[in-house]
mmCIF file of N, CA and C in Angstrom:
data_model
loop_
_atom_site.group_PDB
_atom_site.id
_atom_site.type_symbol
_atom_site.label_atom_id
_atom_site.label_comp_id
_atom_site.label_asym_id
_atom_site.label_seq_id
_atom_site.Cartn_x
_atom_site.Cartn_y
_atom_site.Cartn_z
ATOM 1 N N MET F 347 -7.418 1.450 -14.066
ATOM 2 C CA MET F 347 -8.560 0.252 -12.593
ATOM 3 C C MET F 347 -8.233 1.503 -12.559
ATOM 4 N N GLU F 348 -8.930 1.874 -11.095
ATOM 5 C CA GLU F 348 -9.299 2.590 -9.446
ATOM 6 C C GLU F 348 -8.867 1.818 -8.640
ATOM 7 N N CYS F 349 -8.979 2.573 -7.553
ATOM 8 C CA CYS F 349 -8.203 1.725 -6.344
ATOM 9 C C CYS F 349 -9.616 1.186 -5.704
ATOM 10 N N ARG F 350 -9.524 0.017 -4.882
ATOM 11 C CA ARG F 350 -10.908 -0.337 -4.363
ATOM 12 C C ARG F 350 -11.272 0.079 -3.464
ATOM 13 N N SER F 351 -12.332 0.462 -3.256
ATOM 14 C CA SER F 351 -12.628 1.040 -1.557
ATOM 15 C C SER F 351 -12.876 0.162 -0.693
ATOM 16 N N GLN F 352 -12.195 0.459 0.686
ATOM 17 C CA GLN F 352 -12.154 0.258 1.838
ATOM 18 C C GLN F 352 -11.007 -0.846 1.784
ATOM 19 N N CYS F 353 -10.195 -1.272 0.521
ATOM 20 C CA CYS F 353 -9.149 -2.032 0.870
ATOM 21 C C CYS F 353 -7.366 -1.531 1.314
ATOM 22 N N GLY F 354 -6.740 -0.899 0.921
ATOM 23 C CA GLY F 354 -5.472 -0.414 1.894
ATOM 24 C C GLY F 354 -4.335 -1.349 1.762
ATOM 25 N N ALA F 355 -4.800 -2.375 1.030
ATOM 26 C CA ALA F 355 -3.514 -3.034 0.959
ATOM 27 C C ALA F 355 -2.093 -2.914 0.674
ATOM 28 N N CYS F 356 -2.076 -2.218 -0.488
ATOM 29 C CA CYS F 356 -0.934 -1.887 -0.936
ATOM 30 C C CYS F 356 -0.599 -0.427 0.422
ATOM 31 N N CYS F 357 -1.122 -0.279 1.324
ATOM 32 C CA CYS F 357 -0.822 0.743 2.229
ATOM 33 C C CYS F 357 -0.103 -0.035 3.499
ATOM 34 N N ILE F 358 -0.421 -1.494 3.434
ATOM 35 C CA ILE F 358 -0.027 -1.968 4.594
ATOM 36 C C ILE F 358 0.764 -2.981 4.259
ATOM 37 N N VAL F 359 0.695 -4.262 3.162
ATOM 38 C CA VAL F 359 1.705 -4.743 3.178
ATOM 39 C C VAL F 359 2.481 -4.832 2.784
ATOM 40 N N PRO F 360 2.884 -3.971 1.801
ATOM 41 C CA PRO F 360 4.773 -3.901 1.263
ATOM 42 C C PRO F 360 5.418 -2.928 2.361
ATOM 43 N N SER F 361 6.819 -3.674 2.939
ATOM 44 C CA SER F 361 7.568 -2.377 3.336
ATOM 45 C C SER F 361 7.606 -1.368 2.709
ATOM 46 N N ILE F 362 7.984 0.076 2.998
ATOM 47 C CA ILE F 362 8.596 0.882 2.408
ATOM 48 C C ILE F 362 10.178 1.750 3.915
ATOM 49 N N THR F 363 11.410 1.689 2.430
ATOM 50 C CA THR F 363 12.136 2.235 3.315
ATOM 51 C C THR F 363 12.111 3.637 3.399
ATOM 52 N N SER F 364 12.259 4.375 2.709
ATOM 53 C CA SER F 364 11.601 5.802 2.312
ATOM 54 C C SER F 364 11.112 6.442 3.266
ATOM 55 N N SER F 365 11.134 7.429 4.185
ATOM 56 C CA SER F 365 10.381 8.279 4.725
ATOM 57 C C SER F 365 8.671 8.861 4.588
ATOM 58 N N ILE F 366 7.962 8.586 4.554
ATOM 59 C CA ILE F 366 6.871 9.157 4.977
ATOM 60 C C ILE F 366 6.744 10.279 6.199
ATOM 61 N N PRO F 367 5.692 10.944 6.059
ATOM 62 C CA PRO F 367 5.656 11.846 6.965
ATOM 63 C C PRO F 367 5.015 10.891 7.953
ATOM 64 N N GLY F 368 5.174 11.749 9.297
ATOM 65 C CA GLY F 368 4.845 10.421 10.645
ATOM 66 C C GLY F 368 5.544 9.806 10.783
ATOM 67 N N MET F 369 6.515 8.854 9.933
ATOM 68 C CA MET F 369 6.881 7.690 10.054
ATOM 69 C C MET F 369 8.523 7.447 8.826
ATOM 70 N N PRO F 370 9.382 8.700 9.643
ATOM 71 C CA PRO F 370 10.874 9.161 8.859
ATOM 72 C C PRO F 370 11.708 8.103 8.619
ATOM 73 N N LYS F 371 11.338 7.197 9.057
ATOM 74 C CA LYS F 371 12.090 5.735 8.407
ATOM 75 C C LYS F 371 11.519 4.815 7.758
ATOM 76 N N GLY F 372 10.801 4.758 7.195
ATOM 77 C CA GLY F 372 10.036 4.042 6.323
ATOM 78 C C GLY F 372 8.859 3.276 7.682
ATOM 79 N N LYS F 373 8.454 2.102 6.872
ATOM 80 C CA LYS F 373 7.527 0.597 7.600
ATOM 81 C C LYS F 373 7.729 -0.707 7.337
ATOM 82 N N GLN F 374 8.135 -0.857 8.444
ATOM 83 C CA GLN F 374 7.984 -2.362 8.163
ATOM 84 C C GLN F 374 6.501 -3.145 7.259
ATOM 85 N N ALA F 375 6.634 -4.528 6.723
ATOM 86 C CA ALA F 375 6.098 -4.575 6.360
ATOM 87 C C ALA F 375 4.382 -5.055 6.972
ATOM 88 N N HIS F 376 3.419 -5.250 6.429
ATOM 89 C CA HIS F 376 2.263 -5.647 7.156
ATOM 90 C C HIS F 376 2.069 -4.382 8.411
ATOM 91 N N VAL F 377 2.506 -3.548 8.309
ATOM 92 C CA VAL F 377 2.337 -1.837 9.635
ATOM 93 C C VAL F 377 1.396 -1.418 8.282
ATOM 94 N N PRO F 378 0.052 -1.316 8.914
ATOM 95 C CA PRO F 378 -0.570 0.549 8.380
ATOM 96 C C PRO F 378 0.939 1.076 8.314
ATOM 97 N N CYS F 379 0.246 2.164 6.721
ATOM 98 C CA CYS F 379 1.257 3.687 7.470
ATOM 99 C C CYS F 379 -0.025 4.914 8.075
ATOM 100 N N ILE F 380 1.050 5.317 8.436
ATOM 101 C CA ILE F 380 0.149 5.931 9.064
ATOM 102 C C ILE F 380 -0.732 7.040 9.060
ATOM 103 N N GLN F 381 -0.821 7.520 7.407
ATOM 104 C CA GLN F 381 -1.463 8.118 6.132
ATOM 105 C C GLN F 381 -2.708 7.751 6.289
ATOM 106 N N LEU F 382 -2.493 6.090 6.631
ATOM 107 C CA LEU F 382 -4.331 5.957 6.039
ATOM 108 C C LEU F 382 -5.382 6.125 6.645
ATOM 109 N N ASP F 383 -6.673 6.445 5.804
ATOM 110 C CA ASP F 383 -7.585 7.036 6.818
ATOM 111 C C ASP F 383 -8.357 5.727 7.309
ATOM 112 N N GLU F 384 -9.537 6.078 8.240
ATOM 113 C CA GLU F 384 -10.473 5.676 8.168
ATOM 114 C C GLU F 384 -11.100 4.919 7.174
ATOM 115 N N ASN F 385 -10.913 5.046 6.283
ATOM 116 C CA ASN F 385 -11.959 4.353 5.161
ATOM 117 C C ASN F 385 -10.564 3.682 3.883
ATOM 118 N N PHE F 386 -9.029 3.696 4.565
ATOM 119 C CA PHE F 386 -8.230 3.002 3.988
ATOM 120 C C PHE F 386 -8.254 3.419 2.727
ATOM 121 N N ARG F 387 -7.920 5.241 3.091
ATOM 122 C CA ARG F 387 -6.978 6.102 1.785
ATOM 123 C C ARG F 387 -6.453 7.043 2.416
ATOM 124 N N CYS F 388 -5.092 6.908 1.403
ATOM 125 C CA CYS F 388 -4.453 8.049 1.729
ATOM 126 C C CYS F 388 -4.541 9.474 1.801
ATOM 127 N N LYS F 389 -4.369 9.676 3.181
ATOM 128 C CA LYS F 389 -4.287 11.419 2.744
ATOM 129 C C LYS F 389 -3.613 12.260 2.868
ATOM 130 N N ILE F 390 -2.274 11.722 1.892
ATOM 131 C CA ILE F 390 -1.508 12.092 1.476
ATOM 132 C C ILE F 390 -1.019 12.056 0.226
ATOM 133 N N PHE F 391 -2.207 11.352 -0.363
ATOM 134 C CA PHE F 391 -2.474 11.159 -1.978
ATOM 135 C C PHE F 391 -2.138 12.016 -3.145
ATOM 136 N N ASN F 392 -2.649 13.172 -3.126
ATOM 137 C CA ASN F 392 -2.302 14.326 -4.053
ATOM 138 C C ASN F 392 -1.275 15.454 -3.744
ATOM 139 N N SER F 393 -0.395 15.020 -2.318
ATOM 140 C CA SER F 393 0.775 16.007 -1.992
ATOM 141 C C SER F 393 2.068 15.356 -2.057
ATOM 142 N N SER F 394 2.881 16.289 -2.233
ATOM 143 C CA SER F 394 4.632 16.401 -2.659
ATOM 144 C C SER F 394 5.206 15.206 -1.724
ATOM 145 N N GLU F 395 4.772 14.955 -0.302
ATOM 146 C CA GLU F 395 5.445 14.549 0.739
ATOM 147 C C GLU F 395 5.459 13.645 0.496
ATOM 148 N N ARG F 396 4.449 12.605 -0.411
ATOM 149 C CA ARG F 396 3.549 11.416 -0.301
ATOM 150 C C ARG F 396 5.025 10.177 -1.204
ATOM 151 N N PRO F 397 5.355 9.795 -0.751
ATOM 152 C CA PRO F 397 6.996 8.825 -1.399
ATOM 153 C C PRO F 397 6.965 8.678 -2.414
ATOM 154 N N LEU F 398 7.923 7.933 -3.476
ATOM 155 C CA LEU F 398 8.028 7.979 -4.789
ATOM 156 C C LEU F 398 6.990 6.336 -5.001
ATOM 157 N N VAL F 399 7.637 5.794 -4.410
ATOM 158 C CA VAL F 399 7.229 4.123 -3.886
ATOM 159 C C VAL F 399 6.034 4.675 -4.436
ATOM 160 N N CYS F 400 5.110 4.883 -3.755
ATOM 161 C CA CYS F 400 3.684 4.997 -3.502
ATOM 162 C C CYS F 400 2.978 5.306 -4.696
ATOM 163 N N GLY F 401 3.660 6.481 -5.049
ATOM 164 C CA GLY F 401 3.195 6.980 -6.447
ATOM 165 C C GLY F 401 3.395 5.985 -7.607
ATOM 166 N N SER F 402 4.519 4.926 -7.725
ATOM 167 C CA SER F 402 4.469 4.235 -8.764
ATOM 168 C C SER F 402 3.873 2.828 -8.521
ATOM 169 N N LEU F 403 3.261 2.553 -7.513
ATOM 170 C CA LEU F 403 2.418 1.396 -7.293
ATOM 171 C C LEU F 403 1.039 1.813 -7.899
ATOM 172 N N LYS F 404 1.300 1.384 -9.233
ATOM 173 C CA LYS F 404 -0.510 1.800 -9.420
ATOM 174 C C LYS F 404 -1.805 0.271 -9.444
ATOM 175 N N PRO F 405 -2.532 0.673 -9.569
ATOM 176 C CA PRO F 405 -3.649 -0.311 -8.828
ATOM 177 C C PRO F 405 -3.873 -1.167 -10.224
ATOM 178 N N THR F 406 -3.506 -2.582 -10.429
ATOM 179 C CA THR F 406 -3.984 -3.169 -11.823
ATOM 180 C C THR F 406 -4.857 -4.785 -11.086
ATOM 181 N N LEU F 407 -5.452 -4.985 -12.517
ATOM 182 C CA LEU F 407 -6.298 -6.606 -12.030
ATOM 183 C C LEU F 407 -4.974 -7.605 -11.488
ATOM 184 N N GLU F 408 -3.812 -7.685 -12.135
ATOM 185 C CA GLU F 408 -3.378 -8.594 -11.153
ATOM 186 C C GLU F 408 -2.865 -7.902 -9.978
ATOM 187 N N MET F 409 -2.115 -7.383 -9.740
ATOM 188 C CA MET F 409 -1.772 -6.921 -8.272
ATOM 189 C C MET F 409 -3.556 -6.570 -7.248
ATOM 190 N N CYS F 410 -4.261 -6.308 -7.759
ATOM 191 C CA CYS F 410 -6.142 -5.980 -7.221
ATOM 192 C C CYS F 410 -6.532 -7.426 -7.312
ATOM 193 N N GLY F 411 -6.915 -7.651 -8.227
ATOM 194 C CA GLY F 411 -7.515 -8.994 -7.989
ATOM 195 C C GLY F 411 -8.965 -8.437 -8.048
ATOM 196 N N ASN F 412 -10.059 -9.340 -8.051
ATOM 197 C CA ASN F 412 -11.233 -9.318 -7.306
ATOM 198 C C ASN F 412 -11.669 -8.787 -6.060
ATOM 199 N N CYS F 413 -10.994 -8.875 -5.392
ATOM 200 C CA CYS F 413 -11.022 -7.940 -4.198
ATOM 201 C C CYS F 413 -9.887 -7.830 -2.795
ATOM 202 N N ARG F 414 -10.400 -7.222 -1.772
ATOM 203 C CA ARG F 414 -9.154 -6.992 -1.273
ATOM 204 C C ARG F 414 -8.377 -8.443 -0.948
ATOM 205 N N GLU F 415 -9.006 -9.124 -0.207
ATOM 206 C CA GLU F 415 -8.102 -10.494 -0.127
ATOM 207 C C GLU F 415 -7.079 -11.167 -0.905
ATOM 208 N N ASP F 416 -7.365 -11.019 -2.324
ATOM 209 C CA ASP F 416 -6.960 -11.384 -3.485
ATOM 210 C C ASP F 416 -5.405 -9.474 -3.451
ATOM 211 N N ALA F 417 -5.980 -8.809 -3.295
ATOM 212 C CA ALA F 417 -4.767 -7.907 -3.625
ATOM 213 C C ALA F 417 -3.193 -8.387 -2.022
ATOM 214 N N PHE F 418 -4.188 -7.972 -1.022
ATOM 215 C CA PHE F 418 -2.956 -8.940 0.555
ATOM 216 C C PHE F 418 -2.260 -10.262 -0.277
ATOM 217 N N SER F 419 -2.897 -10.646 -1.251
ATOM 218 C CA SER F 419 -1.782 -12.727 -1.203
ATOM 219 C C SER F 419 -1.345 -12.165 -2.146
ATOM 220 N N TYR F 420 -1.129 -11.365 -3.026
ATOM 221 C CA TYR F 420 -0.952 -10.977 -4.275
ATOM 222 C C TYR F 420 0.728 -10.113 -3.426
ATOM 223 N N LEU F 421 0.852 -8.919 -2.667
ATOM 224 C CA LEU F 421 1.389 -7.942 -2.931
ATOM 225 C C LEU F 421 2.174 -8.789 -1.443
ATOM 226 N N GLU F 422 1.275 -9.524 -0.807
ATOM 227 C CA GLU F 422 2.226 -10.021 0.427
ATOM 228 C C GLU F 422 3.435 -11.584 -0.995
ATOM 229 N N HIS F 423 3.271 -11.608 -1.673
ATOM 230 C CA HIS F 423 3.726 -12.700 -2.426
ATOM 231 C C HIS F 423 5.192 -12.038 -2.928
ATOM 232 N N LEU F 424 4.410 -11.184 -3.008
ATOM 233 C CA LEU F 424 6.352 -9.725 -3.659
ATOM 234 C C LEU F 424 6.952 -9.579 -2.462
ATOM 235 N N GLU F 425 6.248 -9.417 -1.666
ATOM 236 C CA GLU F 425 7.030 -8.974 -0.358
ATOM 237 C C GLU F 425 8.219 -10.223 0.092
ATOM 238 N N ASP F 426 7.994 -11.146 0.034
ATOM 239 C CA ASP F 426 8.431 -12.842 0.184
ATOM 240 C C ASP F 426 9.293 -12.013 -0.620
ATOM 241 N N PHE F 427 8.678 -12.333 -2.096
ATOM 242 C CA PHE F 427 10.030 -12.426 -2.926
ATOM 243 C C PHE F 427 11.009 -11.918 -2.881
ATOM 244 N N THR F 428 10.746 -10.014 -2.945
ATOM 245 C CA THR F 428 11.309 -9.420 -2.406
ATOM 246 C C THR F 428 12.267 -9.044 -1.428
ATOM 247 N N ALA F 429 12.369 -9.780 -0.039
ATOM 248 C CA ALA F 429 12.744 -9.533 1.289
ATOM 249 C C ALA F 429 14.169 -10.274 0.945
ATOM 250 N N PRO F 430 15.199 -9.479 2.261
ATOM 251 C CA PRO F 430 16.371 -9.853 1.571
ATOM 252 C C PRO F 430 16.860 -10.971 2.137
#
């Protein structure tokens, strides 16, 4: 499955504890990654600077659903489930 255009849910909803270029302490949940462009695409997608956790999150029908709202809902559930 390919990433949905104009989505960016996986770059907004989850918290990321590893360093991201421009966000050395990572990011909190529901905070858009600084590396998202105006089309909700990752500016460092093919870069070695991209965090490993980002590369390990692959789009699937289960995660992405049928629309952007489905992806947000699924990822919010995961974020809540894994919160300390």
